[in-house]
Structures are given as structure tokens and as C-alpha cells.
Coordinates of C-alpha atoms and ligand atoms in Angstrom, one line a residue:
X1 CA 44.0 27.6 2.3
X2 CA 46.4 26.1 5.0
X3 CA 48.1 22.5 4.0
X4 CA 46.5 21.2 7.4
X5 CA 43.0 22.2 6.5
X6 CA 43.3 20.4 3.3
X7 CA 44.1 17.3 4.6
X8 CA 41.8 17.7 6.8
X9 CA 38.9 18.3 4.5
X10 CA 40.6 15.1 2.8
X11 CA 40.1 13.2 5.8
X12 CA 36.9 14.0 6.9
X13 CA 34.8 13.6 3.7
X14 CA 35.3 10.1 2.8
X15 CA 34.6 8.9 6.6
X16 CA 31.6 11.1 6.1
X17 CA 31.8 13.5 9.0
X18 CA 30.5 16.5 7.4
X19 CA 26.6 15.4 7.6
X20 CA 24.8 17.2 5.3
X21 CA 21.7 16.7 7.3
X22 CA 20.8 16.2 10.8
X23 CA 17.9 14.5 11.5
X24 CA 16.3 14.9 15.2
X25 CA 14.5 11.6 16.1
X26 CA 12.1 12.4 19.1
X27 CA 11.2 9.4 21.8
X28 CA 7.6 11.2 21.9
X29 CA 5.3 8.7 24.4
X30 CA 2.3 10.8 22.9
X31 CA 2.8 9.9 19.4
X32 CA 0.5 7.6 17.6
X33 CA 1.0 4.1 16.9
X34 CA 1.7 3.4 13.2
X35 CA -1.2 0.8 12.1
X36 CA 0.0 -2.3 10.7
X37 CA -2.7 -1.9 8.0
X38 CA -0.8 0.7 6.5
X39 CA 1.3 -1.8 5.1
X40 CA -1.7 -3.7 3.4
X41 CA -2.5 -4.7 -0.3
X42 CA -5.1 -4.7 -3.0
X43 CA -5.8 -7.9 -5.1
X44 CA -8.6 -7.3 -8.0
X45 CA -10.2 -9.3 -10.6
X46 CA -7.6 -7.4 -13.4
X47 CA -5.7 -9.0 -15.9
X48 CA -3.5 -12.0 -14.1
X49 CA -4.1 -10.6 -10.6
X50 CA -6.4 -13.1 -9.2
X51 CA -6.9 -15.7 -12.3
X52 CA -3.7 -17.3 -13.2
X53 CA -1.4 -15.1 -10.5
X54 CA -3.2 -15.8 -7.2
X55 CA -5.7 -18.3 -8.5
X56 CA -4.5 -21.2 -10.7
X57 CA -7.2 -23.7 -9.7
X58 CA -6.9 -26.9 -7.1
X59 CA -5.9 -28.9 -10.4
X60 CA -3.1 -26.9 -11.2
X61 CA 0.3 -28.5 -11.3
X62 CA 1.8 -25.4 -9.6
X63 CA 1.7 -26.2 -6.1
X64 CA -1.4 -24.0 -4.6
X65 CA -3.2 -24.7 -1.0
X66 CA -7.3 -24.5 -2.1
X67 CA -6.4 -23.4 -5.8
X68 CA -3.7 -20.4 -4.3
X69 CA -0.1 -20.9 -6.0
X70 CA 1.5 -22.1 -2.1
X71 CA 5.1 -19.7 -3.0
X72 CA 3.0 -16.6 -3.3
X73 CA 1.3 -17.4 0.0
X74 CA 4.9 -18.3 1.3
X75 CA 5.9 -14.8 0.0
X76 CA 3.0 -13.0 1.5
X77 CA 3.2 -14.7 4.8
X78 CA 6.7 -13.5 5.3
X79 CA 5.7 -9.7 4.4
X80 CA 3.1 -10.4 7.7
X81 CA 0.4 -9.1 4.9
X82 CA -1.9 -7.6 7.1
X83 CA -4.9 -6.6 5.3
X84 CA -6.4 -7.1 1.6
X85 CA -9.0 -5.6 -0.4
X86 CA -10.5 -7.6 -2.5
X87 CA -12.3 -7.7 -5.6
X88 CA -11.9 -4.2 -7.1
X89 CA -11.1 -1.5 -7.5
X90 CA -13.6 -0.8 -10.4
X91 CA -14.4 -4.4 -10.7
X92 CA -15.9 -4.0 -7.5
X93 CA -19.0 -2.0 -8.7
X94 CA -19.6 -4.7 -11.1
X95 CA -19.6 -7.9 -9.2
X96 CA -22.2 -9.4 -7.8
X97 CA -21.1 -11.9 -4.8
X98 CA -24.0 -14.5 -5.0
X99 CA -22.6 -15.2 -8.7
X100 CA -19.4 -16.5 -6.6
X101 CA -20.3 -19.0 -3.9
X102 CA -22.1 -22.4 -4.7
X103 CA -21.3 -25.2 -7.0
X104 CA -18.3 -24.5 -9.6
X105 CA -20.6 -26.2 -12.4
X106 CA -23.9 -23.2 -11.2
X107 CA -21.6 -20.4 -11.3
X108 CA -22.5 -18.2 -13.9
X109 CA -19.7 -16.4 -15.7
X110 CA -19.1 -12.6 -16.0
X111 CA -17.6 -10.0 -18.2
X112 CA -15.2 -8.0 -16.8
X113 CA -15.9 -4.9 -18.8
X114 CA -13.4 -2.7 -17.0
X115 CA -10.4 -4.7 -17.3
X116 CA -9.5 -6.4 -20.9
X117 CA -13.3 -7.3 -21.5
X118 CA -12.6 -11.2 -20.3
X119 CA -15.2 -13.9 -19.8
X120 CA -14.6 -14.7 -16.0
X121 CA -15.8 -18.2 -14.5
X122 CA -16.6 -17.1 -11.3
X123 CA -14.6 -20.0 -9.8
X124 CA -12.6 -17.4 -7.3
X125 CA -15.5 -16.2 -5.2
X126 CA -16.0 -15.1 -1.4
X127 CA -15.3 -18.4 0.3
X128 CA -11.7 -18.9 -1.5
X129 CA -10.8 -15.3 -0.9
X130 CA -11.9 -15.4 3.0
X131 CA -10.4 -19.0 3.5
X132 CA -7.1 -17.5 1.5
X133 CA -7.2 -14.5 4.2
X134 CA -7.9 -16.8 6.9
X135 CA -4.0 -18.8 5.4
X136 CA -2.4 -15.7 5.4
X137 CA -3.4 -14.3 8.9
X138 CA -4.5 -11.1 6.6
X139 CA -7.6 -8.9 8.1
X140 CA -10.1 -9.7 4.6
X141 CA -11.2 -5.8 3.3
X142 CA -14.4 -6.3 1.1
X143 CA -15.4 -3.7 -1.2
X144 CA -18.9 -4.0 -2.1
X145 CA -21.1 -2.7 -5.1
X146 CA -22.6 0.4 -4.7
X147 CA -22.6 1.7 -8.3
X148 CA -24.7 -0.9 -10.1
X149 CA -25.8 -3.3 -6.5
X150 CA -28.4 -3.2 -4.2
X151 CA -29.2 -2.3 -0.4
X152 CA -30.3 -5.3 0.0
X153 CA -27.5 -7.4 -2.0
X154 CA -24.9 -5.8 0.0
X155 CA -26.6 -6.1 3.2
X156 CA -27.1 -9.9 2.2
X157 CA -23.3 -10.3 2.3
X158 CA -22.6 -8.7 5.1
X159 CA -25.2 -11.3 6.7
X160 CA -23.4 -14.1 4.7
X161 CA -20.2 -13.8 5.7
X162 CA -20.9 -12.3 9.4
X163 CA -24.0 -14.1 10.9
X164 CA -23.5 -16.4 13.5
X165 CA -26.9 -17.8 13.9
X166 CA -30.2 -18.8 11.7
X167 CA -31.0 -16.3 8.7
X168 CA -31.9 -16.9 5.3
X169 CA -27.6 -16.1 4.1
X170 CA -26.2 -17.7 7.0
X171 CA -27.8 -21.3 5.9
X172 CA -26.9 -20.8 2.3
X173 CA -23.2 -19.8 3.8
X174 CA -23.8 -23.3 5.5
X175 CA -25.3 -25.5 2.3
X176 CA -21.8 -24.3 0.9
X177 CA -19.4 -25.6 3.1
X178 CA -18.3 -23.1 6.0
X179 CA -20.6 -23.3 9.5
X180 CA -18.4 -20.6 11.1
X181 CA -18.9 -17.0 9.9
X182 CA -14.9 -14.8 8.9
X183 CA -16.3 -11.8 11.2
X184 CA -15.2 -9.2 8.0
X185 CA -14.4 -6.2 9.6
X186 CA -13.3 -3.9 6.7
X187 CA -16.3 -2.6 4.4
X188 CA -15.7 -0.7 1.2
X189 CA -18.8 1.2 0.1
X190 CA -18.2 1.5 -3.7
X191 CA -14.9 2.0 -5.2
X192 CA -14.1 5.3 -6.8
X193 CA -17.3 6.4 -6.6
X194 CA -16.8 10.1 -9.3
X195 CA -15.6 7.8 -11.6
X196 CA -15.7 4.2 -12.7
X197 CA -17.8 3.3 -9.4
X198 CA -21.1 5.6 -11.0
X199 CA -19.4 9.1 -12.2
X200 CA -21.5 10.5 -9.3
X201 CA -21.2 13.9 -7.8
X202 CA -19.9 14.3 -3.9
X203 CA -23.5 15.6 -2.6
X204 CA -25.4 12.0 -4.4
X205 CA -22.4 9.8 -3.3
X206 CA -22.9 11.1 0.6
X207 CA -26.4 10.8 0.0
X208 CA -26.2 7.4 -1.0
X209 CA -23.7 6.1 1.1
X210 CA -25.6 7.2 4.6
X211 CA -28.7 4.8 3.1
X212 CA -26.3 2.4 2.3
X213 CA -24.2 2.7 5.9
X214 CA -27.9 2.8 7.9
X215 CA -28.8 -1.1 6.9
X216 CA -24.9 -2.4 7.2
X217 CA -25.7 -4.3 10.4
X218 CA -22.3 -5.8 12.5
X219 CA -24.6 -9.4 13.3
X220 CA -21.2 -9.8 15.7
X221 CA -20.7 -7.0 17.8
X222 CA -17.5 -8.4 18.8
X223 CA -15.9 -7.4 15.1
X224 CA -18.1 -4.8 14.5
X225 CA -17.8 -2.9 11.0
X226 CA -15.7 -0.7 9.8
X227 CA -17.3 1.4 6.8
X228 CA -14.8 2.7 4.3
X229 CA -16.6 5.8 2.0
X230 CA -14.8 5.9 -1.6
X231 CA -12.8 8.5 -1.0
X232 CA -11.0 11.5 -3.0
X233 CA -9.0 11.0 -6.8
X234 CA -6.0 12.9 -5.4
X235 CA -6.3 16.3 -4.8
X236 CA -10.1 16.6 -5.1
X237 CA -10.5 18.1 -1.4
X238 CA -13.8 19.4 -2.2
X239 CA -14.7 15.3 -2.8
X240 CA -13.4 15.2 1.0
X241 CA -15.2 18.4 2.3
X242 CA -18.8 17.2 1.4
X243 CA -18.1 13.0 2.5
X244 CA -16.8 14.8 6.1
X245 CA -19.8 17.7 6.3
X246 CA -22.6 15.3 4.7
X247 CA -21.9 12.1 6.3
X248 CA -22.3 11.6 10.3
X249 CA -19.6 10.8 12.0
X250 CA -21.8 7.5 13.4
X251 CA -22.0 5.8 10.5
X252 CA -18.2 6.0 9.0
X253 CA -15.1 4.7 10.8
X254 CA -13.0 5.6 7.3
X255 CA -12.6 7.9 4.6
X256 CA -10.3 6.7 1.1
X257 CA -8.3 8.6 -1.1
X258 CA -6.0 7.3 -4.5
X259 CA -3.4 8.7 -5.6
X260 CA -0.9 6.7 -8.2
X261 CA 2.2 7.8 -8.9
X262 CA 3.5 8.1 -12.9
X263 CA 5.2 10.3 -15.6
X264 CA 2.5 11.9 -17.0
X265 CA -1.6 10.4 -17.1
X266 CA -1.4 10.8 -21.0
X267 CA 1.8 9.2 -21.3
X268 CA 3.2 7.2 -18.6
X269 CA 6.2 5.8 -20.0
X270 CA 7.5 2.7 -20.4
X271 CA 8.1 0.9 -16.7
X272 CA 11.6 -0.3 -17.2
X273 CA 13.2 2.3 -19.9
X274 CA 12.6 5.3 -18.4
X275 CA 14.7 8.5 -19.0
X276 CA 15.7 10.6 -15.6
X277 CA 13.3 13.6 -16.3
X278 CA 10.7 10.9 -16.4
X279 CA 12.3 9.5 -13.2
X280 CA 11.5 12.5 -11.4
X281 CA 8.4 13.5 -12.7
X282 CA 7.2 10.1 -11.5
X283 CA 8.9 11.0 -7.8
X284 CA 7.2 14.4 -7.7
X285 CA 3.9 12.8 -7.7
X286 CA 5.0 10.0 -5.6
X287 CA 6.0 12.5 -3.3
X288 CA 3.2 14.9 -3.5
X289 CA 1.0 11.8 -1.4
X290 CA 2.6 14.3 2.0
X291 CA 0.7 17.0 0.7
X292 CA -2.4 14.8 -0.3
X293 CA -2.3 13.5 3.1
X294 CA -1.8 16.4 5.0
X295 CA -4.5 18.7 3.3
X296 CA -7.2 15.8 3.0
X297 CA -6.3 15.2 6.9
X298 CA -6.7 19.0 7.4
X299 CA -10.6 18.7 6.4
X300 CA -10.8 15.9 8.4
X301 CA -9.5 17.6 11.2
X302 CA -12.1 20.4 11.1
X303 CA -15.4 18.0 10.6
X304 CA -13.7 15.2 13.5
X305 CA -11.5 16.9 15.8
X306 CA -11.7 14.1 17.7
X307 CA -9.7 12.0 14.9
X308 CA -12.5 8.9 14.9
X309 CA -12.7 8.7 11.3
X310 CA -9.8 7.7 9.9
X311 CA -7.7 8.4 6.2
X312 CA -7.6 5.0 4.3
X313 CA -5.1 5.6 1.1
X314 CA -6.4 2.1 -0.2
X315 CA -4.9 2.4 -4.0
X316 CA -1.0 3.7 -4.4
X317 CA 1.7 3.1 -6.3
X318 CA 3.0 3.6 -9.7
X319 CA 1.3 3.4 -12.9
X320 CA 3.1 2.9 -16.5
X321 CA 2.6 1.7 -19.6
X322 CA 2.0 -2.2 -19.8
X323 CA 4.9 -4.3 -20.8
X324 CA 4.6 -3.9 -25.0
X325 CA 2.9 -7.2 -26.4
X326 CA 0.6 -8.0 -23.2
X327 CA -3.0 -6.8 -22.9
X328 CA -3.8 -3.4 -22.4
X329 CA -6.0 -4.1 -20.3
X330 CA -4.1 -6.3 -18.1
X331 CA -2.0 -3.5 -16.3
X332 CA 1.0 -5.7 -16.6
X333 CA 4.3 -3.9 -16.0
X334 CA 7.8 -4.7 -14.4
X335 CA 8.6 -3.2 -11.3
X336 CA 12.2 -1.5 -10.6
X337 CA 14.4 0.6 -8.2
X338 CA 11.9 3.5 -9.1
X339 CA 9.3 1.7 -7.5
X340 CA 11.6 1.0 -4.7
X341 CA 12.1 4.9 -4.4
X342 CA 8.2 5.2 -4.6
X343 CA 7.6 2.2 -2.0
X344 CA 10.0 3.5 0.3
X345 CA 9.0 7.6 0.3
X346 CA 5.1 6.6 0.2
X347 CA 5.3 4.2 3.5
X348 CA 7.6 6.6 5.3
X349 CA 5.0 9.7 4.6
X350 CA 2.3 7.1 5.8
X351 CA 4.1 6.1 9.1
X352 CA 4.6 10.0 9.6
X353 CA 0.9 10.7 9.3
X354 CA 0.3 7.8 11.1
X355 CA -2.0 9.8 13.5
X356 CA -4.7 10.2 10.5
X357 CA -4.1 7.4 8.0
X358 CA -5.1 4.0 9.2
X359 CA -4.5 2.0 6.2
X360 CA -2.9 2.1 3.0
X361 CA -3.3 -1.0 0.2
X362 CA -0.6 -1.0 -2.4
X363 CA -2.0 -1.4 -5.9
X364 CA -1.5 -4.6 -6.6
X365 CA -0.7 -7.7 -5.2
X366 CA 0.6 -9.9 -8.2
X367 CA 1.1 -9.1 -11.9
X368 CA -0.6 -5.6 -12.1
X369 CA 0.7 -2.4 -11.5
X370 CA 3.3 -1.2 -8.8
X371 CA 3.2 -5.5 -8.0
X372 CA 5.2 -7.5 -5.0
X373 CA 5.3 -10.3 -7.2
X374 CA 5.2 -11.3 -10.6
X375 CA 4.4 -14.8 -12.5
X376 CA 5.2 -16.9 -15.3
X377 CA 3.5 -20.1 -15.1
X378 CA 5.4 -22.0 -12.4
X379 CA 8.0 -19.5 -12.4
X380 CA 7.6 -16.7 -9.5
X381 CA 9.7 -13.9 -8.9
X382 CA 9.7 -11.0 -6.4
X383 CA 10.4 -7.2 -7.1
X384 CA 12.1 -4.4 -5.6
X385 CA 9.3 -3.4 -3.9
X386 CA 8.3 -6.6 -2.4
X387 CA 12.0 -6.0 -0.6
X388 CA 10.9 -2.5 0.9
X389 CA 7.7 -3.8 2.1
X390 CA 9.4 -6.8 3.9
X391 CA 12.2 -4.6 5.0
X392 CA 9.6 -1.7 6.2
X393 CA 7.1 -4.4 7.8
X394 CA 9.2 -3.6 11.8
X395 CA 6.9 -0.5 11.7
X396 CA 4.1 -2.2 11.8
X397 CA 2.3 -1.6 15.4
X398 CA 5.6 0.4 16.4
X399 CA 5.0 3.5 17.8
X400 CA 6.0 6.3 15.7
X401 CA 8.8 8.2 16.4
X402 CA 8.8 11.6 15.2
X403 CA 11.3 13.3 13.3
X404 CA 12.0 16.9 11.8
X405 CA 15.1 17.8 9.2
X406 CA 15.9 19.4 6.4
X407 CA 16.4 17.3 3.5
X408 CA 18.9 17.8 0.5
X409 CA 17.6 18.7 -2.5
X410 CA 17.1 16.3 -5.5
X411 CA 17.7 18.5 -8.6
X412 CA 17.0 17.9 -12.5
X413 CA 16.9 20.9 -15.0
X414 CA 16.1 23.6 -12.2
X415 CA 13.9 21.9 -10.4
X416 CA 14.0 19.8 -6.8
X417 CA 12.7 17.9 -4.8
X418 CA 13.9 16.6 -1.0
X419 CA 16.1 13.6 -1.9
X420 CA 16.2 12.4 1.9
X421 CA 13.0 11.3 3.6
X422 CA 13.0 9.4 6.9
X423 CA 10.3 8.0 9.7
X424 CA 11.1 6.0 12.4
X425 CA 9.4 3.7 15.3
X426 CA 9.8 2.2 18.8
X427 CA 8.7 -1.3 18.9
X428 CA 6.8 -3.1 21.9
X429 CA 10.3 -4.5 23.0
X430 CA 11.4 -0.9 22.8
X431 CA 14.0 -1.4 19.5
X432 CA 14.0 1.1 17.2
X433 CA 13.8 1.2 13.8
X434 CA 14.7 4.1 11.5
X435 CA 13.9 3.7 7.3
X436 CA 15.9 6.0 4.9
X437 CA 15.7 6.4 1.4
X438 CA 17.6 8.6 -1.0
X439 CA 16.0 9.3 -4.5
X440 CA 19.2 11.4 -5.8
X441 CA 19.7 9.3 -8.9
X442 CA 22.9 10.2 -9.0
X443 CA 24.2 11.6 -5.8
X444 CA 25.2 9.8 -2.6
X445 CA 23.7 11.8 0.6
X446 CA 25.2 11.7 4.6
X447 CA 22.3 12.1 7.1
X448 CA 23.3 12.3 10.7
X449 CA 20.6 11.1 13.2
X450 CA 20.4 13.0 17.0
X451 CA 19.2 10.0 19.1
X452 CA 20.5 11.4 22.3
X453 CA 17.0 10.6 23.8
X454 CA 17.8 6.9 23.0
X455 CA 19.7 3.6 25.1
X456 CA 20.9 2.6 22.1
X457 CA 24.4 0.3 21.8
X458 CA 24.5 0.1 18.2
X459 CA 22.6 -0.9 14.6
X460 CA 22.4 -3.5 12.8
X461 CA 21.2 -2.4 9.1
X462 CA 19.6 -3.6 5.9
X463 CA 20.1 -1.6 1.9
X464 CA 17.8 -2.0 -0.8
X465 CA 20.7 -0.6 -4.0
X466 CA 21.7 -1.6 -7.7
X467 CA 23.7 -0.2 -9.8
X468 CA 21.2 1.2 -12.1
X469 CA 17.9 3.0 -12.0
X470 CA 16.0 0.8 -14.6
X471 CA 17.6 -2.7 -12.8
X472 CA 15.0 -4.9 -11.7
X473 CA 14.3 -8.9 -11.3
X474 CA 13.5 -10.9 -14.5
X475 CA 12.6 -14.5 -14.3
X476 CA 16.2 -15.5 -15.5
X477 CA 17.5 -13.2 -12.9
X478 CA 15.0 -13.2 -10.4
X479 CA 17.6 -11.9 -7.7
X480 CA 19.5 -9.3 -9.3
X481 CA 18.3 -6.9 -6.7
X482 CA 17.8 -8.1 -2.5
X483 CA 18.7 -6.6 0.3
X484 CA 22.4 -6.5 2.1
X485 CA 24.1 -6.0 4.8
X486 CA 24.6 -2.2 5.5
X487 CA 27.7 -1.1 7.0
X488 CA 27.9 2.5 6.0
X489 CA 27.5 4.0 8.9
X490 CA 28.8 4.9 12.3
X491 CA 27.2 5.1 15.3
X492 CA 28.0 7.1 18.9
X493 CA 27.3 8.9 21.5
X494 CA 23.6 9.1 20.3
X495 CA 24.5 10.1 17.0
X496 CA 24.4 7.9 13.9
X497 CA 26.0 8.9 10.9
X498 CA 25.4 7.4 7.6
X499 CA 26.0 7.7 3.7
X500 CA 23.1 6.5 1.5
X501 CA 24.1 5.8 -2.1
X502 CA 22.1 6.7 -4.8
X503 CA 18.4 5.3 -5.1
X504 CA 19.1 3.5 -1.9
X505 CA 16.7 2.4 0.8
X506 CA 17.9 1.4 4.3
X507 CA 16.5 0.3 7.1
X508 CA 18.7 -0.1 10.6
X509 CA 17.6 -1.7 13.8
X510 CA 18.7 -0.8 17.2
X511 CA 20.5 -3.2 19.2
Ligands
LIG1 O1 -5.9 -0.3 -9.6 C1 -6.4 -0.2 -10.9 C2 -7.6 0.7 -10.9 O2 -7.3 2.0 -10.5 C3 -8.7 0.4 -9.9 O3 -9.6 -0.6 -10.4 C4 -9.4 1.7 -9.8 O4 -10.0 1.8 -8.5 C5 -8.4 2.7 -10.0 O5 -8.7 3.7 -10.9

């Protein structure tokens, strides 16, 4: 080899001009608009989601608007939350609204048998959670009880909550305090519905669900309903076959799926000390949700052509052990870079698919599972993936902009995975927005991005990074790891070169 080539090579790597990978970025006017909804949540009545995380009561000394601790409405304000399911998950088949609304003092309490076996109070019930939608400017996404409910109960909620006029639920709604009905759009019918929800074959379930469907009347036809089915655990397309073949298309708008993402079902590993191979076992199934999506979208395709009914991935994220020494029940874990990497592949692969998935509702909110934000009495703090979600939150409404690459490979002991992945969107004011993540634990990665079809001038860019896999916020530290100012990267002539550091997400903004 020459002297000159050496130096060359010696130039050109550190500046980062040998892209590994190109990524084409197409200004498509005929792509689909990626649904804010896909960046929603899921609050349930499990461990300290809603009692002592959301809810601590209108005589708590934590500051709270209407009992709801006022920093995590702060918080979830400036993610522009714009959708949440609420109350289960599997508490959902067990709850019965009317033992919510009324009097604190003629509430009865509940069990919740699914989640720690806890004596609930019933003093968080339908009016709070609507009224705490109604704070955060958040759509309100009911699911109701099919698995042990009634016709008739669920239609009477639907009538509680929705009718404008004179009928037997709308004058209770009124003897408790709220003349004007929410208008809920969003409709759950049962929750997991092969397992927890009634451990019901796919043929009952469709059967069940067009009875249930048939007396779900709008009362507002101004809102109108939008009727989720409980959809698929993972890969069980046959689950999605008979929903799609069984059920008219007129009485369904959407069609669920779950998928969470962990080491192995059996043994999911602690959430904090984690070893790499369980790193990327818990990225192959966080990244399997493209082939979930695309194959449950390919049935979908051949029952509704027309795309009406839309893919609602309304549980995701990851799953581990709970912190040792708190309820097992509780589903209390920390949340760190890893669930950065998993928040940051999962909402790129939804914006992608944005043609069939409407919504997605990251399991949960506050204190359970993959969480935004986490509590200690007064003290609040917010996690890795509470930054990708604010970070992401420019896609929501933007059009999508399509993109097609080859992506480096991530590999562990023989195997790989694509370390790179990428979407990008056109906003109404036409800036675009392009979110990259690398999950190479340990390698740095150069993308190059082709925006010839762009009037661009320049970026201005965000990066979600720490120096180790397992670092996270504690409550002593709760900013160890926030978003920075990006300058890795060069842009001209339509091309935008970049290096991402290890487990690094980034998230750039035309200007
Ligand atoms: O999010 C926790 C649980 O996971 C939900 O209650 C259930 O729907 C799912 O299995």
C-alpha cells in the first residue's frame, strides 16, 4: 500500500466519510400519515400504576390537580400524551365501572386478583380518569369487560360517559357531578381475550365480540366509536385470521396485538444487571415487532384491502424481573439504555408501518414495566425512555417519509441482528425529522442519508447516549441520562453523514 493511500484512509475515517450505510429517504406525497396515537400509553390498576403513582388522593401532600400527582401531569403534558388506555390490561376483565363512580364512602372495594391480590377502594374510577384525560389533552381509550361483564353493563357505560340527553346512565352521570358527556371514542372489547381476559378460543371470542359490537351504540355521532377486538399474543396469526374472516368489517374500526419484549418468558433477567447475550436476546424480540407487524398486517390486507380496520399494538415494551424486595405482583422494574434501544427500534418500526398501525400504547405509564416515570413518595424521576418518547413525539401527525437501507449487522456469538434502524417524517410546516438508533453495544456506526429530494439548509440534532448499557436514572441521580446536543454529523449537498455511538438514539430536525 502507497504512503498517500494510508494517509488517506487516516484521514477519511475519523471525519467519517466512509459511510457504512446509505440510507435513501424518499419525499413520497402518497405515503401515510404517521398517527399520533402511535405514540400513546397504557395506565392499569397494577401495582403503583394508578394508586400511589398516578393517584395519590386530593389529600395528599404531593402536589396533585383532582388527586393526580401535578409533576407527572407536567411530565405527560410535555410528551403531548395523546392517547391512554385505561384500566387493564387484565384488570380490565375484572372491573366493573358502576363500583367506581358515586360517593367515595358507597364505593365498594375490589380485589385485584391479577395483580398482587390487593384490596382496592375504588376511589380512582371513570370520572377522575376521564377528567385526568380531559388535563392532559389525551384521547381517553376504555377497555371494557368482556370476560366476566355484561352486554348490558358495557353498553350502560358507553351511555354513561357518551349520552348527551335524558337516559337512565346519563342522569346518574349527572347526580355525580359532570352534566357534559367525554365523547370516548376508543373502545376496547376485552383485553387479551386467549388468555387472562376468558382463555377463549379465536372462533368464541369473534362470536362474542360481533354480539358485544351490535349493542355498542355511538349516542354522538359526531365522535362515533371506535371498537378495538383483543387482538393476537404475538405471533398467533391464526388469532388474527379468524378476528379478520369472522368479524364484519362494519362493526370493527381496530384490531390489537401484544408483544413485550424480554430475555427469555421463563427467566427474564434482572432489569438493570443484565449480561450482553441477555442484551440481545431482549433486542431480537424487540425487533421481531417488524415481522409481527408486517405478517399480522398481511392478513389484514387480504380480509380489508381497503385498509379500514386498523393494527392497534396497544401493550409493548420490555418485561423483566421486578426490582428484588418489591412485590411480585407489582411489575416494578427500573428502566435503562436497553429500554432506550427497545423505545427507539419499536416506534421507528411503527412510524414505518404507519399505513396499517394506528396506535400503539407503551406498557406502562408510571412504576410498572417498560415505565416513562417512576415514583418515590414525592420524589419523581423520569427514564431513558420517557426521553425517546419526547424526543420521537415530532412524528406525530408528520407524514411518513419512507426509507430503504441496508443496516449493519449487530453481532454476538454468531449471531446478528441489524444494528441501524431509521424512519423519518415531513411535518405540516414541511421540516423533517429523521430518528436513528444504533443497538451495537459496543460499536459506533456511520449512516449516510440521500436527501437529494429535500430543501434542506441544515440540522439541528438531539442524542439519547451514556456510557454504559445498564446506566439509568435513580432518584439520587435522577439525570444521569438526558438528551444533548448532537454534533456528529455533516451535512451537504443533500447528503447527511453521521456517526452514532454505541446504544445511541438521535433524532435531527431540518432547518
Ligand atoms: O401489562 C401487564 C399485563 O400484560 C396486562 O395486564 C396484560 O394485558 C398483559 O399480559
Amino acid at each position: 500500500m502507497n504512503r498517500k493511500f494510508i494517509l488517506s484512509l487516516f484521514l477519511c475515517f475519523p471525519l467519517g466519510l466512509f459511510a457504512q450505510t446509505t440510507v435513501s429517504v424518499k419525499n413520497d406525497q402518497d405515503a401515510p400519515v404517521i398517527n399520533r396515537n402511535i405514540y400513546g400509553h397504557f395506565a392499569e390498576h397494577l401495582g403503583r400504576c394508578i394508586y400511589g403513582g398516578l393517584y395519590v388522593g386530593e389529600d395528599s401532600e404531593i402536589p396533585n390537580i383532582d388527586g393526580v400527582r401535578t409533576d407527572l401531569i407536567e411530565a405527560l403534558k410535555d410528551l403531548q400524551i395523546p392517547i391512554l388506555r385505561w384500566p387493564g390490561g387484565c384488570f380490565a376483565d375484572t372491573y366493573h365501572w358502576k363500583d367506581g363512580i358515586g360517593p367515595l364512602e358507597d364505593r365498594p372495594t375490589i380485589v385485584n386478583q391479577w395483580w398482587g391480590g390487593t384490596t382496592e377502594d375504588n376511589s380512582f374510577g371513570t370520572h377522575n380518569f376521564l377528567n385526568l384525560c380531559e388535563e392532559l389533552g389525551a384521547e381517553p381509550y376504555l377497555a371494557a369487560n368482556i370476560g366476566s361483564g355484561t352486554v348490558k353493563e358495557f353498553a350502560d357505560w358507553i351511555q354513561y360517559v357518551n349520552h348527551d340527553g335524558t337516559s337512565p346512565m346519563a342522569d346518574l352521570r349527572k347526580e355525580n357531578g359532570r352534566e357534559k358527556p367525554w365523547g370516548v371514542k376508543y373502545w376496547g372489547v376485552g383485553n387479551e381475550m386467549w388468555g387472562c381476559g376468558g382463555n377463549m378460543t379465536p372462533e368464541y371470542y369473534a362470536n362474542l365480540y360481533r354480539q358485544y359490537a351490535t349493542f355498542m351504540t355511538s349516542w354522538d355521532n359526531e365522535t362515533g366509536l371506535y371498537r378495538i377486538a383483543s387482538g393476537a399474543n404475538v405471533d398467533d396469526y391464526h388469532w388474527t385470521e379468524v378476528l379478520m374472516r369472522d368479524v364484519p368489517n362494519s362493526l370493527i374500526e381496530g384490531v390489537a396485538l401484544h408483544s413485550y419484549s424480554f430475555v427469555e418468558w421463563g427467566d427474564k433477567g434482572d432489569a438493570v444487571d443484565y449480561n450482553e447475550a441477555q442484551y440481545f436476546s431482549t433486542m431480537q424480540t424487540a425487533l421481531k415487532m417488524e415481522e409481527l407487524v408486517t405478517k399480522h398486517s398481511e392478513i389484514m390486507d387480504k380480509y380489508d384491502p381497503k385498509g379500514e380496520i386498523d393494527l392497534i399494538v396497544d401493550e409493548w415494551g420490555g418485561w423483566y424481573e421486578v426490582q428484588e424486595g418489591t412485590n411480585p405482583g407489582f411489575l416494578y422494574q427500573q428502566n435503562t439504555m436497553r429500554d432506550a434501544m427497545i423505545a427507539g427500534v419499536s416506534l421507528n418500526i411503527f412510524n414505518n408501518h404507519s399505513k396499517r398501525v394506528k396506535m400503539a400504547n407503551l406498557a406502562q405509564t408510571v412504576n410498572v414495566l417498560q415505565a416513562v416515570a417512576l415514583t418515590d413518595g414525592a420524589k419523581m424521576l423520569l427514564t431513558p425512555t420517557y426521553h425517546v418518547m419526547e424526543m420521537y413525539k415530532v412524528h406525530q401527525d408528520a407524514q411518513l417519509l419512507p426509507v430503504e437501507f441496508d443496516s449493519p449487522e449487530y453481532t454476538f456469538e454468531g449471531e446478528s441482528l441489524p444494528a441501524v434502524s431509521v424512519s423519518a417524517s415531513k411535518d405540516s410546516t414541511g421540516v423533517v425529522h429523521i430518528s436513528a438508533v444504533n443497538i451495537d453495544s459496543e460499536k459506533e456506526n456511520e449512516v449516510e442519508f440521500d436527501l437529494s429530494g429535500f430543501d434542506i439548509d441544515d440540522f439541528n440534532a438531539e442524542i439519547l447516549v451514556s456510557e454504559g448499557l445498564q446506566d439509568h436514572n435513580t432518584f439520587d441521580e435522577p439525570k444521569k441520562i438526558t438528551p444533548s446536543e448532537f454534533k456528529d454529523f455533516k451535512f451537504k449537498k443533500g447528503t447527511l453523514k453521521m456517526t452514532l455511538p454505541p446504544f445511541s438514539v438521535v433524532v435531527l430536525e431540518s432547518k
